[in-house]
Amino acid sequence: MDTLQLCEQLARALQDKGWMMATAESCTGGMIAARCTDLAGSSNWFERGLVTYSNAAKSQLLGVPADLIQQHGAVSEPVARAMASGAAKYAQVSVAVTGIAGPSGGSADKPVGTVWFAWCVGGQLSSECRVFDGDRASVREATVGHALQGLLNRLG
């Protein structure tokens, strides 16, 4: 399913519940928000998108503790969960992504393509890690699709 179809289904699911969503994006640089707002009428279900590319932005805009980033790294489960929690202050549903899109920046523990996802849906927080193959554009595109599908799955 392409991202437009995912967004259409997401729009219906959110509107059925009367809920709004927010995004907290690092490695995708606002691509999830852009896909959502490509749909006409998205202001009925899309509240805001926060691009928190730097560690300072994660702390300032989402309330991610600086020591959490220092201890675990920006690309980690605790940081993704804190990002989703921070975005959930603005809407009933949030998604957060933080990863290494490449082509550089990877390590043995966190290779290029590593992305942590976190979703907060109706107060329930969940997270998971994926490692995507391909170049920077492919990793970012796969991240958008997985983030949207994850939201849809969690909305039921």
Short mmCIF file of N, CA and C in Angstrom, two decimals:
data_model
loop_
_atom_site.label_atom_id
_atom_site.label_comp_id
_atom_site.label_asym_id
_atom_site.label_seq_id
_atom_site.Cartn_x
_atom_site.Cartn_y
_atom_site.Cartn_z
N MET A 1 0.86 -1.17 0.00
CA MET A 1 0.00 0.00 0.00
C MET A 1 0.91 1.24 0.00
N ASP A 2 0.60 2.20 -0.85
CA ASP A 2 1.44 3.40 -0.89
C ASP A 2 1.06 4.37 0.23
N THR A 3 1.89 5.38 0.42
CA THR A 3 1.68 6.28 1.56
C THR A 3 0.41 7.12 1.41
N LEU A 4 0.00 7.41 0.20
CA LEU A 4 -1.25 8.16 0.03
C LEU A 4 -2.43 7.33 0.53
N GLN A 5 -2.45 6.05 0.18
CA GLN A 5 -3.52 5.17 0.66
C GLN A 5 -3.48 5.03 2.18
N LEU A 6 -2.28 4.91 2.73
CA LEU A 6 -2.15 4.83 4.19
C LEU A 6 -2.70 6.08 4.85
N CYS A 7 -2.38 7.24 4.28
CA CYS A 7 -2.87 8.50 4.84
C CYS A 7 -4.38 8.61 4.74
N GLU A 8 -4.95 8.15 3.65
CA GLU A 8 -6.41 8.18 3.49
C GLU A 8 -7.07 7.31 4.56
N GLN A 9 -6.53 6.11 4.78
CA GLN A 9 -7.09 5.23 5.81
C GLN A 9 -6.89 5.82 7.20
N LEU A 10 -5.73 6.40 7.42
CA LEU A 10 -5.43 7.04 8.70
C LEU A 10 -6.39 8.20 8.96
N ALA A 11 -6.64 8.98 7.93
CA ALA A 11 -7.58 10.11 8.06
C ALA A 11 -8.96 9.63 8.49
N ARG A 12 -9.44 8.57 7.85
CA ARG A 12 -10.76 8.03 8.20
C ARG A 12 -10.78 7.53 9.64
N ALA A 13 -9.73 6.78 10.02
CA ALA A 13 -9.68 6.20 11.37
C ALA A 13 -9.64 7.30 12.43
N LEU A 14 -8.84 8.33 12.20
CA LEU A 14 -8.74 9.42 13.17
C LEU A 14 -10.05 10.21 13.25
N GLN A 15 -10.64 10.50 12.10
CA GLN A 15 -11.89 11.26 12.09
C GLN A 15 -13.03 10.47 12.73
N ASP A 16 -13.03 9.16 12.54
CA ASP A 16 -14.05 8.32 13.18
C ASP A 16 -13.98 8.44 14.71
N LYS A 17 -12.78 8.60 15.23
CA LYS A 17 -12.59 8.74 16.68
C LYS A 17 -12.64 10.19 17.15
N GLY A 18 -12.62 11.12 16.21
CA GLY A 18 -12.56 12.54 16.58
C GLY A 18 -11.20 12.93 17.14
N TRP A 19 -10.14 12.24 16.72
CA TRP A 19 -8.80 12.46 17.23
C TRP A 19 -7.94 13.23 16.23
N MET A 20 -6.90 13.86 16.78
CA MET A 20 -5.90 14.55 15.98
C MET A 20 -4.57 13.83 16.16
N MET A 21 -3.64 14.05 15.20
CA MET A 21 -2.32 13.45 15.32
C MET A 21 -1.24 14.50 15.21
N ALA A 22 -0.08 14.16 15.77
CA ALA A 22 1.12 14.98 15.69
C ALA A 22 2.30 14.08 15.35
N THR A 23 3.29 14.66 14.69
CA THR A 23 4.50 13.91 14.38
C THR A 23 5.71 14.56 15.04
N ALA A 24 6.67 13.73 15.40
CA ALA A 24 7.97 14.18 15.89
C ALA A 24 9.01 13.46 15.04
N GLU A 25 9.63 14.20 14.14
CA GLU A 25 10.50 13.58 13.14
C GLU A 25 11.93 14.08 13.24
N SER A 26 12.84 13.13 13.14
CA SER A 26 14.25 13.47 13.03
C SER A 26 14.73 13.07 11.64
N CYS A 27 15.01 11.81 11.41
CA CYS A 27 15.64 11.38 10.15
C CYS A 27 14.80 11.64 8.91
N THR A 28 13.50 11.77 9.06
CA THR A 28 12.63 12.02 7.90
C THR A 28 12.43 13.51 7.62
N GLY A 29 12.86 14.36 8.51
CA GLY A 29 12.83 15.80 8.25
C GLY A 29 11.49 16.38 7.87
N GLY A 30 10.40 15.80 8.36
CA GLY A 30 9.07 16.33 8.07
C GLY A 30 8.32 15.60 6.97
N MET A 31 8.90 14.53 6.45
CA MET A 31 8.25 13.80 5.35
C MET A 31 6.92 13.17 5.75
N ILE A 32 6.81 12.70 7.00
CA ILE A 32 5.55 12.09 7.44
C ILE A 32 4.47 13.16 7.47
N ALA A 33 4.78 14.30 8.06
CA ALA A 33 3.82 15.41 8.10
C ALA A 33 3.45 15.86 6.69
N ALA A 34 4.43 15.92 5.81
CA ALA A 34 4.15 16.34 4.43
C ALA A 34 3.19 15.38 3.75
N ARG A 35 3.40 14.08 3.94
CA ARG A 35 2.50 13.10 3.32
C ARG A 35 1.09 13.24 3.86
N CYS A 36 0.98 13.43 5.16
CA CYS A 36 -0.34 13.58 5.77
C CYS A 36 -1.05 14.82 5.23
N THR A 37 -0.32 15.90 5.11
CA THR A 37 -0.95 17.16 4.69
C THR A 37 -1.05 17.28 3.18
N ASP A 38 -0.59 16.28 2.45
CA ASP A 38 -0.86 16.22 1.00
C ASP A 38 -2.35 16.01 0.75
N LEU A 39 -3.04 15.44 1.73
CA LEU A 39 -4.48 15.18 1.59
C LEU A 39 -5.27 16.45 1.88
N ALA A 40 -6.18 16.78 1.01
CA ALA A 40 -7.09 17.89 1.26
C ALA A 40 -7.91 17.57 2.50
N GLY A 41 -8.14 18.56 3.32
CA GLY A 41 -8.94 18.36 4.53
C GLY A 41 -8.15 17.81 5.70
N SER A 42 -6.84 17.71 5.57
CA SER A 42 -6.03 17.12 6.64
C SER A 42 -6.07 17.94 7.93
N SER A 43 -6.45 19.19 7.85
CA SER A 43 -6.54 20.00 9.07
C SER A 43 -7.63 19.47 10.01
N ASN A 44 -8.49 18.59 9.52
CA ASN A 44 -9.51 17.97 10.37
C ASN A 44 -8.94 16.89 11.28
N TRP A 45 -7.73 16.39 10.97
CA TRP A 45 -7.17 15.30 11.76
C TRP A 45 -5.67 15.42 12.01
N PHE A 46 -5.01 16.34 11.33
CA PHE A 46 -3.57 16.53 11.53
C PHE A 46 -3.32 17.82 12.29
N GLU A 47 -2.79 17.71 13.51
CA GLU A 47 -2.57 18.86 14.38
C GLU A 47 -1.28 19.60 14.06
N ARG A 48 -0.16 18.87 14.06
CA ARG A 48 1.13 19.53 13.83
C ARG A 48 2.23 18.50 13.61
N GLY A 49 3.30 18.99 13.01
CA GLY A 49 4.50 18.19 12.81
C GLY A 49 5.69 18.95 13.35
N LEU A 50 6.49 18.27 14.14
CA LEU A 50 7.69 18.86 14.72
C LEU A 50 8.91 18.17 14.12
N VAL A 51 9.74 18.95 13.44
CA VAL A 51 10.99 18.42 12.91
C VAL A 51 12.07 18.74 13.93
N THR A 52 12.51 17.70 14.62
CA THR A 52 13.49 17.87 15.69
C THR A 52 14.76 17.12 15.29
N TYR A 53 15.45 17.70 14.34
CA TYR A 53 16.62 17.05 13.76
C TYR A 53 17.81 17.07 14.72
N SER A 54 18.01 18.19 15.38
CA SER A 54 19.14 18.30 16.32
C SER A 54 18.74 17.78 17.69
N ASN A 55 19.74 17.44 18.48
CA ASN A 55 19.48 17.01 19.85
C ASN A 55 18.86 18.14 20.66
N ALA A 56 19.33 19.37 20.42
CA ALA A 56 18.77 20.53 21.13
C ALA A 56 17.28 20.68 20.83
N ALA A 57 16.89 20.48 19.58
CA ALA A 57 15.48 20.59 19.21
C ALA A 57 14.65 19.51 19.90
N LYS A 58 15.20 18.30 19.99
CA LYS A 58 14.48 17.23 20.69
C LYS A 58 14.19 17.63 22.13
N SER A 59 15.17 18.25 22.77
CA SER A 59 15.00 18.68 24.16
C SER A 59 14.08 19.88 24.27
N GLN A 60 14.32 20.90 23.45
CA GLN A 60 13.56 22.15 23.55
C GLN A 60 12.10 22.00 23.15
N LEU A 61 11.84 21.30 22.06
CA LEU A 61 10.47 21.24 21.52
C LEU A 61 9.66 20.06 22.04
N LEU A 62 10.34 18.98 22.42
CA LEU A 62 9.63 17.77 22.83
C LEU A 62 9.87 17.39 24.29
N GLY A 63 10.78 18.09 24.94
CA GLY A 63 11.06 17.78 26.34
C GLY A 63 11.90 16.54 26.56
N VAL A 64 12.62 16.09 25.53
CA VAL A 64 13.49 14.93 25.70
C VAL A 64 14.67 15.35 26.58
N PRO A 65 14.87 14.68 27.71
CA PRO A 65 15.99 15.07 28.58
C PRO A 65 17.34 14.91 27.88
N ALA A 66 18.17 15.93 27.98
CA ALA A 66 19.49 15.90 27.35
C ALA A 66 20.32 14.71 27.84
N ASP A 67 20.19 14.37 29.13
CA ASP A 67 20.96 13.24 29.65
C ASP A 67 20.50 11.91 29.07
N LEU A 68 19.23 11.82 28.67
CA LEU A 68 18.72 10.61 28.01
C LEU A 68 19.40 10.44 26.65
N ILE A 69 19.51 11.54 25.91
CA ILE A 69 20.18 11.51 24.61
C ILE A 69 21.66 11.17 24.80
N GLN A 70 22.30 11.78 25.79
CA GLN A 70 23.72 11.53 26.04
C GLN A 70 23.96 10.08 26.43
N GLN A 71 23.08 9.53 27.24
CA GLN A 71 23.26 8.17 27.74
C GLN A 71 22.99 7.11 26.66
N HIS A 72 21.93 7.31 25.85
CA HIS A 72 21.51 6.26 24.91
C HIS A 72 21.78 6.60 23.44
N GLY A 73 22.04 7.86 23.16
CA GLY A 73 22.19 8.30 21.77
C GLY A 73 20.84 8.73 21.22
N ALA A 74 20.87 9.63 20.25
CA ALA A 74 19.62 10.14 19.67
C ALA A 74 18.83 9.04 18.99
N VAL A 75 19.54 8.06 18.42
CA VAL A 75 18.87 6.94 17.74
C VAL A 75 18.79 5.79 18.74
N SER A 76 17.71 5.81 19.53
CA SER A 76 17.54 4.80 20.58
C SER A 76 16.06 4.71 20.95
N GLU A 77 15.72 3.61 21.57
CA GLU A 77 14.34 3.42 22.01
C GLU A 77 13.91 4.46 23.04
N PRO A 78 14.72 4.72 24.08
CA PRO A 78 14.27 5.71 25.06
C PRO A 78 14.02 7.09 24.46
N VAL A 79 14.86 7.50 23.52
CA VAL A 79 14.68 8.81 22.90
C VAL A 79 13.44 8.82 22.01
N ALA A 80 13.24 7.78 21.23
CA ALA A 80 12.04 7.71 20.38
C ALA A 80 10.77 7.77 21.23
N ARG A 81 10.76 7.04 22.34
CA ARG A 81 9.59 7.04 23.22
C ARG A 81 9.36 8.42 23.85
N ALA A 82 10.45 9.07 24.24
CA ALA A 82 10.33 10.42 24.81
C ALA A 82 9.83 11.41 23.76
N MET A 83 10.28 11.23 22.52
CA MET A 83 9.80 12.09 21.43
C MET A 83 8.30 11.92 21.21
N ALA A 84 7.85 10.67 21.18
CA ALA A 84 6.42 10.40 20.98
C ALA A 84 5.60 10.96 22.13
N SER A 85 6.11 10.81 23.34
CA SER A 85 5.41 11.36 24.51
C SER A 85 5.34 12.87 24.44
N GLY A 86 6.42 13.50 24.00
CA GLY A 86 6.43 14.96 23.86
C GLY A 86 5.43 15.44 22.82
N ALA A 87 5.35 14.74 21.71
CA ALA A 87 4.39 15.12 20.66
C ALA A 87 2.96 14.84 21.09
N ALA A 88 2.77 13.85 21.97
CA ALA A 88 1.43 13.50 22.43
C ALA A 88 0.81 14.58 23.32
N LYS A 89 1.59 15.56 23.71
CA LYS A 89 1.04 16.70 24.45
C LYS A 89 0.11 17.53 23.56
N TYR A 90 0.25 17.38 22.26
CA TYR A 90 -0.48 18.21 21.31
C TYR A 90 -1.65 17.50 20.64
N ALA A 91 -1.73 16.19 20.75
CA ALA A 91 -2.77 15.43 20.05
C ALA A 91 -2.97 14.09 20.72
N GLN A 92 -4.07 13.43 20.41
CA GLN A 92 -4.38 12.11 20.99
C GLN A 92 -3.49 11.01 20.43
N VAL A 93 -2.90 11.27 19.26
CA VAL A 93 -2.09 10.28 18.56
C VAL A 93 -0.79 10.94 18.12
N SER A 94 0.32 10.25 18.34
CA SER A 94 1.60 10.77 17.85
C SER A 94 2.46 9.63 17.33
N VAL A 95 3.37 10.02 16.45
CA VAL A 95 4.39 9.09 15.97
C VAL A 95 5.71 9.84 15.99
N ALA A 96 6.76 9.11 16.39
CA ALA A 96 8.11 9.69 16.41
C ALA A 96 9.06 8.75 15.69
N VAL A 97 10.00 9.34 14.97
CA VAL A 97 11.03 8.56 14.28
C VAL A 97 12.38 9.22 14.50
N THR A 98 13.38 8.38 14.77
CA THR A 98 14.75 8.84 14.88
C THR A 98 15.64 7.73 14.34
N GLY A 99 16.52 8.08 13.41
CA GLY A 99 17.31 7.05 12.77
C GLY A 99 18.53 7.56 12.06
N ILE A 100 19.18 6.63 11.39
CA ILE A 100 20.39 6.92 10.62
C ILE A 100 20.08 6.60 9.16
N ALA A 101 19.79 7.64 8.40
CA ALA A 101 19.40 7.47 6.99
C ALA A 101 20.61 7.28 6.08
N GLY A 102 21.78 7.70 6.52
CA GLY A 102 23.00 7.51 5.74
C GLY A 102 23.27 8.63 4.76
N PRO A 103 24.24 8.51 3.94
CA PRO A 103 25.07 7.31 3.77
C PRO A 103 26.11 7.09 4.86
N SER A 104 26.36 8.09 5.69
CA SER A 104 27.33 7.94 6.78
C SER A 104 26.60 8.01 8.11
N GLY A 105 27.36 7.87 9.19
CA GLY A 105 26.79 8.01 10.53
C GLY A 105 26.49 6.70 11.23
N GLY A 106 26.60 5.60 10.52
CA GLY A 106 26.32 4.32 11.12
C GLY A 106 27.48 3.79 11.95
N SER A 107 27.21 2.76 12.72
CA SER A 107 28.23 2.08 13.52
C SER A 107 27.90 0.60 13.54
N ALA A 108 28.73 -0.19 14.19
CA ALA A 108 28.46 -1.62 14.30
C ALA A 108 27.15 -1.88 15.05
N ASP A 109 26.91 -1.10 16.10
CA ASP A 109 25.69 -1.25 16.90
C ASP A 109 24.47 -0.68 16.22
N LYS A 110 24.68 0.41 15.48
CA LYS A 110 23.57 1.10 14.81
C LYS A 110 23.98 1.37 13.37
N PRO A 111 23.80 0.37 12.51
CA PRO A 111 24.20 0.56 11.11
C PRO A 111 23.29 1.55 10.39
N VAL A 112 23.78 2.07 9.28
CA VAL A 112 22.95 2.92 8.43
C VAL A 112 21.67 2.15 8.11
N GLY A 113 20.54 2.83 8.20
CA GLY A 113 19.25 2.21 7.98
C GLY A 113 18.51 1.91 9.27
N THR A 114 19.17 2.05 10.42
CA THR A 114 18.54 1.81 11.72
C THR A 114 17.57 2.95 12.03
N VAL A 115 16.35 2.61 12.35
CA VAL A 115 15.34 3.61 12.71
C VAL A 115 14.55 3.11 13.92
N TRP A 116 14.45 3.96 14.92
CA TRP A 116 13.57 3.69 16.06
C TRP A 116 12.25 4.43 15.85
N PHE A 117 11.16 3.73 16.06
CA PHE A 117 9.82 4.26 15.94
C PHE A 117 9.16 4.23 17.30
N ALA A 118 8.34 5.24 17.58
CA ALA A 118 7.49 5.18 18.77
C ALA A 118 6.15 5.79 18.41
N TRP A 119 5.11 5.17 18.94
CA TRP A 119 3.74 5.64 18.70
C TRP A 119 3.07 5.83 20.05
N CYS A 120 2.29 6.87 20.18
CA CYS A 120 1.46 7.06 21.35
C CYS A 120 0.03 7.24 20.85
N VAL A 121 -0.81 6.28 21.16
CA VAL A 121 -2.19 6.26 20.68
C VAL A 121 -3.11 6.16 21.88
N GLY A 122 -3.87 7.21 22.11
CA GLY A 122 -4.78 7.22 23.25
C GLY A 122 -4.08 6.97 24.58
N GLY A 123 -2.85 7.48 24.71
CA GLY A 123 -2.10 7.32 25.94
C GLY A 123 -1.26 6.06 26.03
N GLN A 124 -1.40 5.16 25.07
CA GLN A 124 -0.63 3.91 25.05
C GLN A 124 0.63 4.09 24.21
N LEU A 125 1.78 3.90 24.81
CA LEU A 125 3.07 4.09 24.15
C LEU A 125 3.63 2.75 23.71
N SER A 126 4.11 2.67 22.47
CA SER A 126 4.77 1.46 21.98
C SER A 126 5.92 1.89 21.09
N SER A 127 6.86 0.97 20.89
CA SER A 127 8.04 1.31 20.09
C SER A 127 8.61 0.06 19.44
N GLU A 128 9.40 0.28 18.40
CA GLU A 128 10.11 -0.82 17.76
C GLU A 128 11.23 -0.26 16.89
N CYS A 129 12.16 -1.13 16.58
CA CYS A 129 13.30 -0.77 15.75
C CYS A 129 13.25 -1.55 14.45
N ARG A 130 13.63 -0.89 13.38
CA ARG A 130 13.76 -1.53 12.07
C ARG A 130 15.09 -1.12 11.47
N VAL A 131 15.64 -1.98 10.63
CA VAL A 131 16.83 -1.64 9.86
C VAL A 131 16.45 -1.81 8.39
N PHE A 132 16.46 -0.70 7.67
CA PHE A 132 16.07 -0.69 6.26
C PHE A 132 17.30 -0.69 5.37
N ASP A 133 17.19 -1.38 4.24
CA ASP A 133 18.26 -1.40 3.24
C ASP A 133 18.08 -0.24 2.27
N GLY A 134 19.16 0.06 1.57
CA GLY A 134 19.08 1.03 0.49
C GLY A 134 19.79 2.33 0.82
N ASP A 135 19.65 3.26 -0.11
CA ASP A 135 20.27 4.57 0.05
C ASP A 135 19.43 5.45 0.96
N ARG A 136 19.90 6.69 1.17
CA ARG A 136 19.24 7.63 2.07
C ARG A 136 17.76 7.81 1.73
N ALA A 137 17.47 8.02 0.46
CA ALA A 137 16.08 8.23 0.04
C ALA A 137 15.23 7.00 0.34
N SER A 138 15.77 5.81 0.10
CA SER A 138 15.03 4.57 0.34
C SER A 138 14.75 4.37 1.83
N VAL A 139 15.74 4.65 2.66
CA VAL A 139 15.56 4.50 4.11
C VAL A 139 14.49 5.47 4.60
N ARG A 140 14.54 6.69 4.15
CA ARG A 140 13.56 7.69 4.59
C ARG A 140 12.15 7.33 4.10
N GLU A 141 12.05 6.87 2.87
CA GLU A 141 10.75 6.49 2.31
C GLU A 141 10.16 5.30 3.07
N ALA A 142 11.00 4.30 3.36
CA ALA A 142 10.55 3.13 4.11
C ALA A 142 10.11 3.54 5.52
N THR A 143 10.81 4.50 6.10
CA THR A 143 10.47 4.98 7.44
C THR A 143 9.09 5.63 7.45
N VAL A 144 8.80 6.45 6.45
CA VAL A 144 7.49 7.09 6.36
C VAL A 144 6.38 6.04 6.29
N GLY A 145 6.55 5.07 5.40
CA GLY A 145 5.54 4.04 5.24
C GLY A 145 5.32 3.23 6.51
N HIS A 146 6.42 2.86 7.17
CA HIS A 146 6.30 2.05 8.38
C HIS A 146 5.67 2.85 9.52
N ALA A 147 6.02 4.12 9.61
CA ALA A 147 5.44 4.97 10.66
C ALA A 147 3.92 5.09 10.49
N LEU A 148 3.48 5.32 9.27
CA LEU A 148 2.05 5.45 9.00
C LEU A 148 1.32 4.14 9.20
N GLN A 149 1.90 3.04 8.71
CA GLN A 149 1.27 1.72 8.88
C GLN A 149 1.19 1.38 10.37
N GLY A 150 2.22 1.71 11.12
CA GLY A 150 2.21 1.45 12.56
C GLY A 150 1.10 2.21 13.27
N LEU A 151 0.88 3.44 12.87
CA LEU A 151 -0.23 4.22 13.45
C LEU A 151 -1.56 3.57 13.12
N LEU A 152 -1.73 3.22 11.87
CA LEU A 152 -2.97 2.61 11.42
C LEU A 152 -3.24 1.31 12.18
N ASN A 153 -2.21 0.48 12.32
CA ASN A 153 -2.35 -0.79 13.06
C ASN A 153 -2.79 -0.53 14.51
N ARG A 154 -2.21 0.48 15.12
CA ARG A 154 -2.50 0.76 16.53
C ARG A 154 -3.87 1.43 16.73
N LEU A 155 -4.38 2.01 15.68
CA LEU A 155 -5.73 2.60 15.77
C LEU A 155 -6.81 1.53 15.61
N GLY A 156 -6.41 0.34 15.20
CA GLY A 156 -7.37 -0.75 15.08
C GLY A 156 -7.93 -0.81 13.70
#
